[in-house]
Short mmCIF file of C-alpha atoms in Angstrom, two decimals:
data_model
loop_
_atom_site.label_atom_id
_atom_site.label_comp_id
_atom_site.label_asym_id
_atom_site.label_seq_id
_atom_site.Cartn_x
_atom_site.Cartn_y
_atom_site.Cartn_z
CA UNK A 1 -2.12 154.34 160.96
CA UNK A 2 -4.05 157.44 159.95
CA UNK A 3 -7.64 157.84 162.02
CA UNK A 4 -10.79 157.05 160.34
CA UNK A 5 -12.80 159.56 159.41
CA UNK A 6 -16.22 157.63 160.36
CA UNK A 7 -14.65 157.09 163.62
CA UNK A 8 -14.93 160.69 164.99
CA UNK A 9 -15.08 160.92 168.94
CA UNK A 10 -17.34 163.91 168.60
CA UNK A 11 -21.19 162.07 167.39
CA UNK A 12 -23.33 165.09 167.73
CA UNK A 13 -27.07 164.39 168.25
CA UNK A 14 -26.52 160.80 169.42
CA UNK A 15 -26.72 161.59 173.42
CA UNK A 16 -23.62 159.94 173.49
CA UNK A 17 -20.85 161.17 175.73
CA UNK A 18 -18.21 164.00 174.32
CA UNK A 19 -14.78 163.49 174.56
CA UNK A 20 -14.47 166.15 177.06
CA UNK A 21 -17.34 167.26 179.04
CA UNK A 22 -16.90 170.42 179.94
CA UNK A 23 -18.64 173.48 181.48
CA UNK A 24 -21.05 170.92 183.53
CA UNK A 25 -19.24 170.69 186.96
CA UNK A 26 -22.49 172.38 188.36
CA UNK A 27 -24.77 170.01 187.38
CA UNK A 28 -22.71 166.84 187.60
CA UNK A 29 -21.92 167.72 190.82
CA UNK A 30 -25.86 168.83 191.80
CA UNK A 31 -26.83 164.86 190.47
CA UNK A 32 -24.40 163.15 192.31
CA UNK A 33 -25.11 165.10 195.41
CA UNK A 34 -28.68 163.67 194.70
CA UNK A 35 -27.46 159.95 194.72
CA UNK A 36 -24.99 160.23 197.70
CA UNK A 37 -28.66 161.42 199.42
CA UNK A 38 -30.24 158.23 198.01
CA UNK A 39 -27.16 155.92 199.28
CA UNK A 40 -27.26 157.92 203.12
CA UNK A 41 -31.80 157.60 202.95
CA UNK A 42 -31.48 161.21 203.30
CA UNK A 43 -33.36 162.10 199.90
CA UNK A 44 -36.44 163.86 201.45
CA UNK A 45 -37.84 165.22 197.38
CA UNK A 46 -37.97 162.37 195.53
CA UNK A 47 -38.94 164.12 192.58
CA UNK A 48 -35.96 166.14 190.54
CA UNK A 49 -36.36 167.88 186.72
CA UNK A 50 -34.05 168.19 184.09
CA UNK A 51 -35.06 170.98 181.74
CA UNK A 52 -32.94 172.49 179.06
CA UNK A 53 -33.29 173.28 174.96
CA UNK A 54 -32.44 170.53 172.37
CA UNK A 55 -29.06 170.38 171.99
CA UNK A 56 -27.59 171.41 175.71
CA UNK A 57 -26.93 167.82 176.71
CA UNK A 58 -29.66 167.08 178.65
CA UNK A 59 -29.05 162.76 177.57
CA UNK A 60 -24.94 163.41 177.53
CA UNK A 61 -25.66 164.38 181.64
CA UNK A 62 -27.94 161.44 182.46
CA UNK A 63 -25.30 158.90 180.49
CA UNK A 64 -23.03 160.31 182.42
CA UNK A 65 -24.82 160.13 185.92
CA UNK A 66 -25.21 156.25 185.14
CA UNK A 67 -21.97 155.62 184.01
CA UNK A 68 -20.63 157.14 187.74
CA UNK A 69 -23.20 156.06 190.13
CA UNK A 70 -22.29 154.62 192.93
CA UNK A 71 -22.42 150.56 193.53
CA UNK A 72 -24.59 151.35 196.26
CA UNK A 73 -27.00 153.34 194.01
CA UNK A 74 -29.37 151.75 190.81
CA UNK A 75 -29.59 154.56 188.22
CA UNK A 76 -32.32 153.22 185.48
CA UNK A 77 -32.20 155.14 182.50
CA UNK A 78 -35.32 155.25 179.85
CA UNK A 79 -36.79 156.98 177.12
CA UNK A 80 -39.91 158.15 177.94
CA UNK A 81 -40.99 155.88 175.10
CA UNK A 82 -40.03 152.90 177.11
CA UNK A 83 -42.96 153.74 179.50
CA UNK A 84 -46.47 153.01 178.21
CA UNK A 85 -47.88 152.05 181.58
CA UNK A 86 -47.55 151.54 185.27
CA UNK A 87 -46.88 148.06 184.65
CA UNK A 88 -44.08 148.59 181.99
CA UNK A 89 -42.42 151.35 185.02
CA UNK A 90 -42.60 148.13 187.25
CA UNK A 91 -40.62 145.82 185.02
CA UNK A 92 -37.83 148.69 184.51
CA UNK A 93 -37.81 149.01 188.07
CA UNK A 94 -37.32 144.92 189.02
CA UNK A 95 -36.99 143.23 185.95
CA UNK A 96 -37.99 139.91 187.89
CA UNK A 97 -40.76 138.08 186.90
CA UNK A 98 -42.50 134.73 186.96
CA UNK A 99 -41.92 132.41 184.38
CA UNK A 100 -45.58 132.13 183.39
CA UNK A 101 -45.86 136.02 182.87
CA UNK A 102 -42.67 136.33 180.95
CA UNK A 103 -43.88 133.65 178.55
CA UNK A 104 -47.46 135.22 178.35
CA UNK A 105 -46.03 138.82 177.32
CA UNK A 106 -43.76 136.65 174.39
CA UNK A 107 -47.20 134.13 173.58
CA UNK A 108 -50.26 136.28 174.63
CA UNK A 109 -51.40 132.88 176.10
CA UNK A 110 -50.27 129.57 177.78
CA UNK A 111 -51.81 126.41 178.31
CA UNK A 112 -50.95 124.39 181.51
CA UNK A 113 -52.28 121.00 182.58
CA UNK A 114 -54.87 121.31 179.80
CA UNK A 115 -56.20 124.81 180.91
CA UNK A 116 -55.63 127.76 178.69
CA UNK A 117 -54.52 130.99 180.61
CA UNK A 118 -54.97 134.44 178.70
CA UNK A 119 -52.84 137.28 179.22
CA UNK A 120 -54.85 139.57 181.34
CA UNK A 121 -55.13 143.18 179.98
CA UNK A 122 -53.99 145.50 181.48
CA UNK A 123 -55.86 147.71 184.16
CA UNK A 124 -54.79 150.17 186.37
CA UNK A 125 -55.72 148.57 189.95
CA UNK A 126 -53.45 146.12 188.34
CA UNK A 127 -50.80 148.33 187.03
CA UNK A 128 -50.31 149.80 190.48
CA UNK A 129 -50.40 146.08 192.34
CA UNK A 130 -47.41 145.89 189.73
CA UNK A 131 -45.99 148.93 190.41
CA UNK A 132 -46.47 148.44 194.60
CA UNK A 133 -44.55 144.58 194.53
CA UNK A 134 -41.82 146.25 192.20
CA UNK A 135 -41.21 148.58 194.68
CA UNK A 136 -41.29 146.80 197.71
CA UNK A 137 -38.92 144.02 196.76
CA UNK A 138 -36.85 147.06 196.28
CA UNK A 139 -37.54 148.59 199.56
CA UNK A 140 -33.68 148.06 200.63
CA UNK A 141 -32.02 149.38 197.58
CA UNK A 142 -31.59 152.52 196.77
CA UNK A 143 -32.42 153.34 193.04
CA UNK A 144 -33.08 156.47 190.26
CA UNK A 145 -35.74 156.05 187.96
CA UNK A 146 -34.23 158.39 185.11
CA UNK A 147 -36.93 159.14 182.39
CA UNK A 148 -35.70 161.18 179.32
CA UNK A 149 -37.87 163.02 176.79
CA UNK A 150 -40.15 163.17 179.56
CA UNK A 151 -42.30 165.79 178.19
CA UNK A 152 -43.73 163.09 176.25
CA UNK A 153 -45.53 160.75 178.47
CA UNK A 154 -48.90 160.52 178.69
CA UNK A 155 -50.56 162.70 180.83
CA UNK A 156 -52.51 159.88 182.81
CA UNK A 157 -49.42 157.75 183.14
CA UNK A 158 -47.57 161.37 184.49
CA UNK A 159 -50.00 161.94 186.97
CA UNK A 160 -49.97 158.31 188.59
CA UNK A 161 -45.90 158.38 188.47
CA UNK A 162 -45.79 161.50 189.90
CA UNK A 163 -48.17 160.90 192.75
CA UNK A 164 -46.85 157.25 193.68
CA UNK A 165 -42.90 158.66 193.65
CA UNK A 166 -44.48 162.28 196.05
CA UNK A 167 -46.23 159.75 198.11
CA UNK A 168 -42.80 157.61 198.46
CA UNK A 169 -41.06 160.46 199.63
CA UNK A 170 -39.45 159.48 203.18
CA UNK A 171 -40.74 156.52 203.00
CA UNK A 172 -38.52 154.57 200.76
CA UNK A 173 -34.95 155.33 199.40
CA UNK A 174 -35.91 156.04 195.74
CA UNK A 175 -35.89 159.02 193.44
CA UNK A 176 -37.51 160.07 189.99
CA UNK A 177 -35.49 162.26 187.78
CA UNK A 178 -37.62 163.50 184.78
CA UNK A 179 -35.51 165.08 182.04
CA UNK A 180 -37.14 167.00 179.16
CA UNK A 181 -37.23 170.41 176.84
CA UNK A 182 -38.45 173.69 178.12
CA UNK A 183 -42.28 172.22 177.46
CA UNK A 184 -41.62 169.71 180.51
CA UNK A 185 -42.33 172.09 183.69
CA UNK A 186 -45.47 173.55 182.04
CA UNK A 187 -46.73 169.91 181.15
CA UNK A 188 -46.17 168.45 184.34
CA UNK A 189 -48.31 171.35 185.57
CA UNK A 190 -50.67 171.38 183.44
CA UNK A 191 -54.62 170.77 183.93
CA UNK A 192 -53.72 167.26 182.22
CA UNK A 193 -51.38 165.93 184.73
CA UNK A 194 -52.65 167.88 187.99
CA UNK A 195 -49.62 167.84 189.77
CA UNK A 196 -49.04 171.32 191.70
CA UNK A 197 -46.36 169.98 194.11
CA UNK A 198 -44.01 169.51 190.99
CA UNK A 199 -43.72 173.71 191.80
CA UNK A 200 -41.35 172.79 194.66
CA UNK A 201 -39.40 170.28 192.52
CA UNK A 202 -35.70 170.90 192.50
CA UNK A 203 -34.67 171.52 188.79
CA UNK A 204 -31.36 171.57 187.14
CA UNK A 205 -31.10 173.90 183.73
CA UNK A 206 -27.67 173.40 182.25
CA UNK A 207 -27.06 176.75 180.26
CA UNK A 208 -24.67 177.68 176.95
CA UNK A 209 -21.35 177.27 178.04
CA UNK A 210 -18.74 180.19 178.24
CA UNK A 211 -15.51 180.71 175.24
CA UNK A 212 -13.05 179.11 177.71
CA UNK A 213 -15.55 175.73 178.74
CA UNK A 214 -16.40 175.89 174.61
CA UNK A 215 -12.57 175.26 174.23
CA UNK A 216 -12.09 172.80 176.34
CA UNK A 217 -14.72 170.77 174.88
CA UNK A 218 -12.67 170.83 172.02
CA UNK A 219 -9.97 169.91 173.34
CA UNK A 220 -10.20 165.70 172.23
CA UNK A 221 -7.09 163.63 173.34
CA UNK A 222 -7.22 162.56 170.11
CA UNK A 223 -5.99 165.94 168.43
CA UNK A 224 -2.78 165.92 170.52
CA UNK A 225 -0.86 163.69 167.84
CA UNK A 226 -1.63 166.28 165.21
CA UNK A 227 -0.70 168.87 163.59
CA UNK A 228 -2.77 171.96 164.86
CA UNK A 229 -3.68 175.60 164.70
CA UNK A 230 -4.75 177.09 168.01
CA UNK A 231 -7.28 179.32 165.49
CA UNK A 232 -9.26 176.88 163.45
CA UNK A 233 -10.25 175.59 167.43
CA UNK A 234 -11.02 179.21 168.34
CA UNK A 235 -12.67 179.76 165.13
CA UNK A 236 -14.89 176.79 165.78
CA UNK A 237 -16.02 178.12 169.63
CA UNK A 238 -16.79 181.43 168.35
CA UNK A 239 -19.11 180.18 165.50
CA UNK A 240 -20.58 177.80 168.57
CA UNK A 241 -22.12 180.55 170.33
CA UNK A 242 -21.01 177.99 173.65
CA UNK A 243 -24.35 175.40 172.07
CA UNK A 244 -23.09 172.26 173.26
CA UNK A 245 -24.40 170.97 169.91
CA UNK A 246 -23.07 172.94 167.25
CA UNK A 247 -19.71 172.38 169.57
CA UNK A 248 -20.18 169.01 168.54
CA UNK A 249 -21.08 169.07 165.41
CA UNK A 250 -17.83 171.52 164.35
CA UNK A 251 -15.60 168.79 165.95
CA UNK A 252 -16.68 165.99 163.97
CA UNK A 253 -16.88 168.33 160.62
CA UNK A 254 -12.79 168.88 161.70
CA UNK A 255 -12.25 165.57 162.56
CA UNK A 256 -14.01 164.10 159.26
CA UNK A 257 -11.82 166.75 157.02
CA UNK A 258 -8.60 166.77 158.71
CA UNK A 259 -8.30 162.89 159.60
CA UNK A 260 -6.61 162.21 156.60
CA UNK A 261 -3.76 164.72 156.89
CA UNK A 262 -4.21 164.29 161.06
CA UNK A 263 -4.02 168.41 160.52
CA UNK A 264 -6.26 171.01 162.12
CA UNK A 265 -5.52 174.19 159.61
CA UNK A 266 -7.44 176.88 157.88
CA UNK A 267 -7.97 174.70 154.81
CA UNK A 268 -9.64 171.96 156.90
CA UNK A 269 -11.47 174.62 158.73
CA UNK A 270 -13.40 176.00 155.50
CA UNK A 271 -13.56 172.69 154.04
CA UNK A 272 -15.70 171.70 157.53
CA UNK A 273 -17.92 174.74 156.79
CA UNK A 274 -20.16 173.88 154.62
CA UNK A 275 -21.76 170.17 155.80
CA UNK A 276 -21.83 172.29 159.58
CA UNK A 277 -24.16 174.98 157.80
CA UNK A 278 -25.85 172.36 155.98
CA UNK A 279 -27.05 170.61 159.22
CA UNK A 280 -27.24 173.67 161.16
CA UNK A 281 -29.56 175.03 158.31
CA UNK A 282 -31.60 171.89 158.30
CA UNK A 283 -32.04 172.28 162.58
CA UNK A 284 -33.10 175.95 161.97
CA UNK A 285 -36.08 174.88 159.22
CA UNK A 286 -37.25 172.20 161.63
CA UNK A 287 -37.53 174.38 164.53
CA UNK A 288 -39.11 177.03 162.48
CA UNK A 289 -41.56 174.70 161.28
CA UNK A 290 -42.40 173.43 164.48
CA UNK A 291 -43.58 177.13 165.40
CA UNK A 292 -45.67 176.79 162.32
CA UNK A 293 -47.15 172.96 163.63
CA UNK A 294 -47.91 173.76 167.21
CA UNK A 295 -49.44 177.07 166.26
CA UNK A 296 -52.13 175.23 163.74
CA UNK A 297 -52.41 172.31 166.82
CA UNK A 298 -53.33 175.21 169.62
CA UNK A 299 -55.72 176.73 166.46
CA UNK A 300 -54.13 180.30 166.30
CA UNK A 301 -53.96 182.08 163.12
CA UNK A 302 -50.70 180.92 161.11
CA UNK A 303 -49.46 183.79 159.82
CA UNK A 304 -49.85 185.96 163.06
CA UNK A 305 -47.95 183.51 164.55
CA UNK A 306 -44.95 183.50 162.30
CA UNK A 307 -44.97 187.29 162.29
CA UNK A 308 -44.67 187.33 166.31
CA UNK A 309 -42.03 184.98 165.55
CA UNK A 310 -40.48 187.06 163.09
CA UNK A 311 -41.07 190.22 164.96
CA UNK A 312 -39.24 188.37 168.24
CA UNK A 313 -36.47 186.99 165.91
CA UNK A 314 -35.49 190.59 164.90
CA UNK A 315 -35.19 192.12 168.26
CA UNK A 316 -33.05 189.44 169.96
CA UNK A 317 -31.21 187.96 166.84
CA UNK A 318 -27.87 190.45 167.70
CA UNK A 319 -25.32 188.33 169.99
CA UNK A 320 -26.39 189.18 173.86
CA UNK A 321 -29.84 190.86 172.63
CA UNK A 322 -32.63 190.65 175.47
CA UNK A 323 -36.27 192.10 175.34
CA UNK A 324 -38.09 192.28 178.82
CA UNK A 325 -41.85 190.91 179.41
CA UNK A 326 -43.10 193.82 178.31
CA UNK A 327 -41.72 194.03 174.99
CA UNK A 328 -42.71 190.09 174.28
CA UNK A 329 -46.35 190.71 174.85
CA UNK A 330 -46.22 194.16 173.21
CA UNK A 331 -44.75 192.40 170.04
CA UNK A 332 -47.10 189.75 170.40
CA UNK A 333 -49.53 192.15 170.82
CA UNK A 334 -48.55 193.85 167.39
CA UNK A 335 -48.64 190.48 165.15
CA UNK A 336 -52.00 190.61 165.89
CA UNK A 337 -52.48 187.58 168.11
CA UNK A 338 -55.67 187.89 170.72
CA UNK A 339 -54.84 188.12 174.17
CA UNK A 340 -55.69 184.33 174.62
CA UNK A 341 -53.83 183.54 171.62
CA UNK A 342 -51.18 185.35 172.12
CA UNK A 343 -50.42 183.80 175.79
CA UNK A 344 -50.33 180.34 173.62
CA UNK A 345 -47.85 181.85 171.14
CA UNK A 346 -45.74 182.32 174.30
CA UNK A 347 -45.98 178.87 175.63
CA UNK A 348 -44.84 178.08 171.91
CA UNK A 349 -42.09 179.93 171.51
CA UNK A 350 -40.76 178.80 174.98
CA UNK A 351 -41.47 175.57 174.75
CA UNK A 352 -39.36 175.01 171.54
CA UNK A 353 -36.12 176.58 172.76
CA UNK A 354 -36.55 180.00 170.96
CA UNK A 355 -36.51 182.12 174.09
CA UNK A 356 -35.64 181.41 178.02
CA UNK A 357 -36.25 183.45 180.86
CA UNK A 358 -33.63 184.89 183.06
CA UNK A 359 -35.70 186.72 185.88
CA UNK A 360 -37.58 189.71 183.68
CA UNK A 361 -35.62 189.25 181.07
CA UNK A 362 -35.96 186.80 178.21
CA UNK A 363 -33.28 185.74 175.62
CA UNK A 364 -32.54 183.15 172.66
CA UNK A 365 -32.27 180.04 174.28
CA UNK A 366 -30.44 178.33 171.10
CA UNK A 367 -27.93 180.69 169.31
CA UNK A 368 -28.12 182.54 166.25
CA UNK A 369 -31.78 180.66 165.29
CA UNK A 370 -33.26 184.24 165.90
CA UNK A 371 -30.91 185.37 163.04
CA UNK A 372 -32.38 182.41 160.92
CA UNK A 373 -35.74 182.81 161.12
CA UNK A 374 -35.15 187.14 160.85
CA UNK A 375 -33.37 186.26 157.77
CA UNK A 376 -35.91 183.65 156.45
CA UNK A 377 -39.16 185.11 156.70
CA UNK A 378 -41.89 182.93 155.94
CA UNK A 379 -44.63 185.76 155.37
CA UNK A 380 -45.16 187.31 151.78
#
C-alpha cells in the first residue's frame, strides 16, 4: 500500500514531535537533569526559562520532556492560555475538587436543601487559599508546572506565580518551567511583573542546528522503503539554514510530492518548492508586519521603524553576517529613531526573532528573513 500523502510524519507548526529529533541532546539532557533534581528534592531554583525564536521547537522539547518523565515526576503541560488566574493554576496543579464546586463552575449556582448557593467570584485572597491547598495536598509529589507561550500571561497573574514558586524554593519538591519567544526574559523583568530574581533563573536557548543534526532530522524511518537521492535530502538542509521549522516544513513538502511514487528525486524536489516558498513567504510577511504592529503599539514613527529594519536586514541578510552593538544603535541611529525610541525599536526587533545576541555580537535569529525584508522594502 502506497503512503498517504495527508499522513506525513513531518506536521510543521503543530508542536508536535518530529520523527527524529535531532541536534537537542543539550537541552533534553539539561530538562531531565532538572526532573531527576525534582525526584532526589534536590531542586534548589524552582524557577527555569525556555526562550528561543518561533520555529526552534520550543513546544516539540516540552512534549517531549512529558512524554519521558519519570513515574516519580508530574510534568503538567499548558498553554499559557490555560491560565487566567491563580485559581485556574490550582486546578491544573490537583485537579481534585468538591462536588459542589465542580457543579458550580458547570451551573454558576446550586441550590441545596432549599438554599441557593452562588458561585463566589473570584478574588485573589481566594485565588491563593486555592493555590496554597493545591499545593499542599501535593506536598509529597514531586511535579513541573510547564507553561508555554508564557510571554503571554498577564502581568499580575506573572508576578503572583513567580513569587509563590521563588518562595517554594527548598521548601517543597516542585518546579516552574516558563517557555516563551525572545520577548519572555524582558517581560518577566519588566516594571509590570517586578520580578528581579528571574535574573538568576537558569535558561535553556536551543539554537539553529548544524548541516549534519539538519540531516538527521531528515532522516524519517519512513523514507527507508523508498526510492531515494542522498541530494534532494541535502538540498533540503541547505535551503533550511539548520531552522528546525523550515526542516519541517521541506519534509512534509517531500513527503506530500513523492508519496505517490514512494521516490525522493530531483523532480519531487522542485515540485516541493513552490508550496515551501509559499508558506515560507507567508511567515516572512507576518513577521514583517509584526515590526510594523508593535512599532505603532510602543508609538514610534512607522516608517523610521521599517527603515531601521530595513537598514538591519541589509547588513546581516548574507549567510553568517554579524553587526556588533555598535553598529545596531548606529543604524538605528541613522533611520532616524530618538534615542528613547530607538532603544524600543531594539526590544522590537529582538523580541520577534529578527536578531539574537551572542556576547557583543548580534545575528539573525531566524534564517534568511533578513534577506526578505532587504528584498521587500516596505518604504517608497
Amino acid at each position: 500500500m502506497l503512503p498517504d500523502a495527508s499522513n506525513s510524519p513531518f506536521q510543521p507548526g503543530t508542536g508536535g514531535i518530529p520523527p527524529v529529533l535531532a541536534g537537542r541532546e543539550r537541552e533534553q539532557a539539561t530538562l531531565m537533569a532538572l526532573l531527576e533534581r525534582l525526584a532526589n528534592d534536590e531542586l534548589k531554583q524552582t524557577i527555569h526559562l525556555l526562550q528561543a525564536s518561533r520555529g526552534m521547537g520550543k513546544t516539540v522539547l516540552l512534549r517531549d520532556l512529558e512524554k519521558s518523565a519519570p513515574l516519580d515526576v508530574a510534568v503538567i503541560y499548558a498553554p499559557a492560555a490555560k491560565l487566567s488566574s491563580l485559581d485556574s493554576t490550582a486546578q491544573l496543579i490537583d485537579p481534585r475538587r468538591s462536588w459542589w464546586r465542580q457543579t458550580l463552575s458547570w451551573f454558576g449556582s446550586l441550590t441545596v436543601a432549599g438554599v441557593s448557593i452562588k458561585r463566589p467570584a473570584a478574588a485573589p485572597a481566594g485565588e491563593f487559599q486555592a493555590l496554597d491547598r493545591a499545593l499542599a495536598r501535593c506536598r509529597k509529589r514531586p511535579f513541573l508546572l510547564v507553561v508555554d507561550e508564557a510571554h503571554t500571561l498577564a502581568p499580575d497573574l506573572t508576578h503572583m506565580l513567580l513569587n509563590v514558586f521563588q518562595d517554594l524554593a527548598g521548601r517543597q519538591p516542585c518546579g516552574l518551567l516558563l517557555a516563551g519567544t525572545p520577548a519572555l526574559e524582558p517581560f518577566l523583568l519588566s516594571d509590570a511583573v517586578n520580578a528581579s530574581f528571574v535574573e538568576r533563573a537558569p535558561i535553556v536557548i536551543p539554537g539553529l542546528l548544524s548541516a549534519a543534526q539538519s540531516r538527521e532530522a531528515l532522516d524519517a524511518p519512513q523514507w527507508r522503503d523508498w526510492q531515494l537521492d542522498e541530494a534532494v535530502l541535502d538540498e533540503a538542509v541547505a535551503e533550511s539554514l539548520g531552522y528546525p521549522y523550515f526542516l519541517q516544513l521541506w519534509g512534509k513538502a517531500l513527503w506530500e510530492q513523492g508519496c505517490a511514487r514512494k521516490t525522493l528525486d530531483n523532480a519531487v524536489l522542485e515540485a516541493a518548492r513552490p508550496p515551501v516558498e509559499a508558506v515560507r513567504g507567508r511567515f516572512y510577511a507576518r513577521r514583517f508586519d509584526e515590526f510594523e504592529r508593535d512599532a505603532c503599539q510602543a508609538g514610534l514613527d512607522r516608517n523610521a521603524m521599517l527603515k531601521a529594519a530595513e537598514s538591519v536586514a541589509a547588513e546581516v541578510a548574507a549567510p553568517g553576517a554579524v553587526i556588533t552593538t555598535g553598529q545596531l544603535n548606529r543604524l538605528l541611529d541613522d533611520a532616524g529613531l530618538a534615542s528613547g525610541d530607538a532603544a524600543a525599536a531594539k526590544r522590537i526587533i529582538v523580541n520577534n526573532g529578527f536578531l539574537m545576541r551572542t556576547a557583543d555580537e548580534w545575528r539573525p535569529a531566524i534564517p534568511s528573513l533578513a534577506a526578505y525584508i532587504r528584498d521587500h522594502p516596505r518604504l517608497d
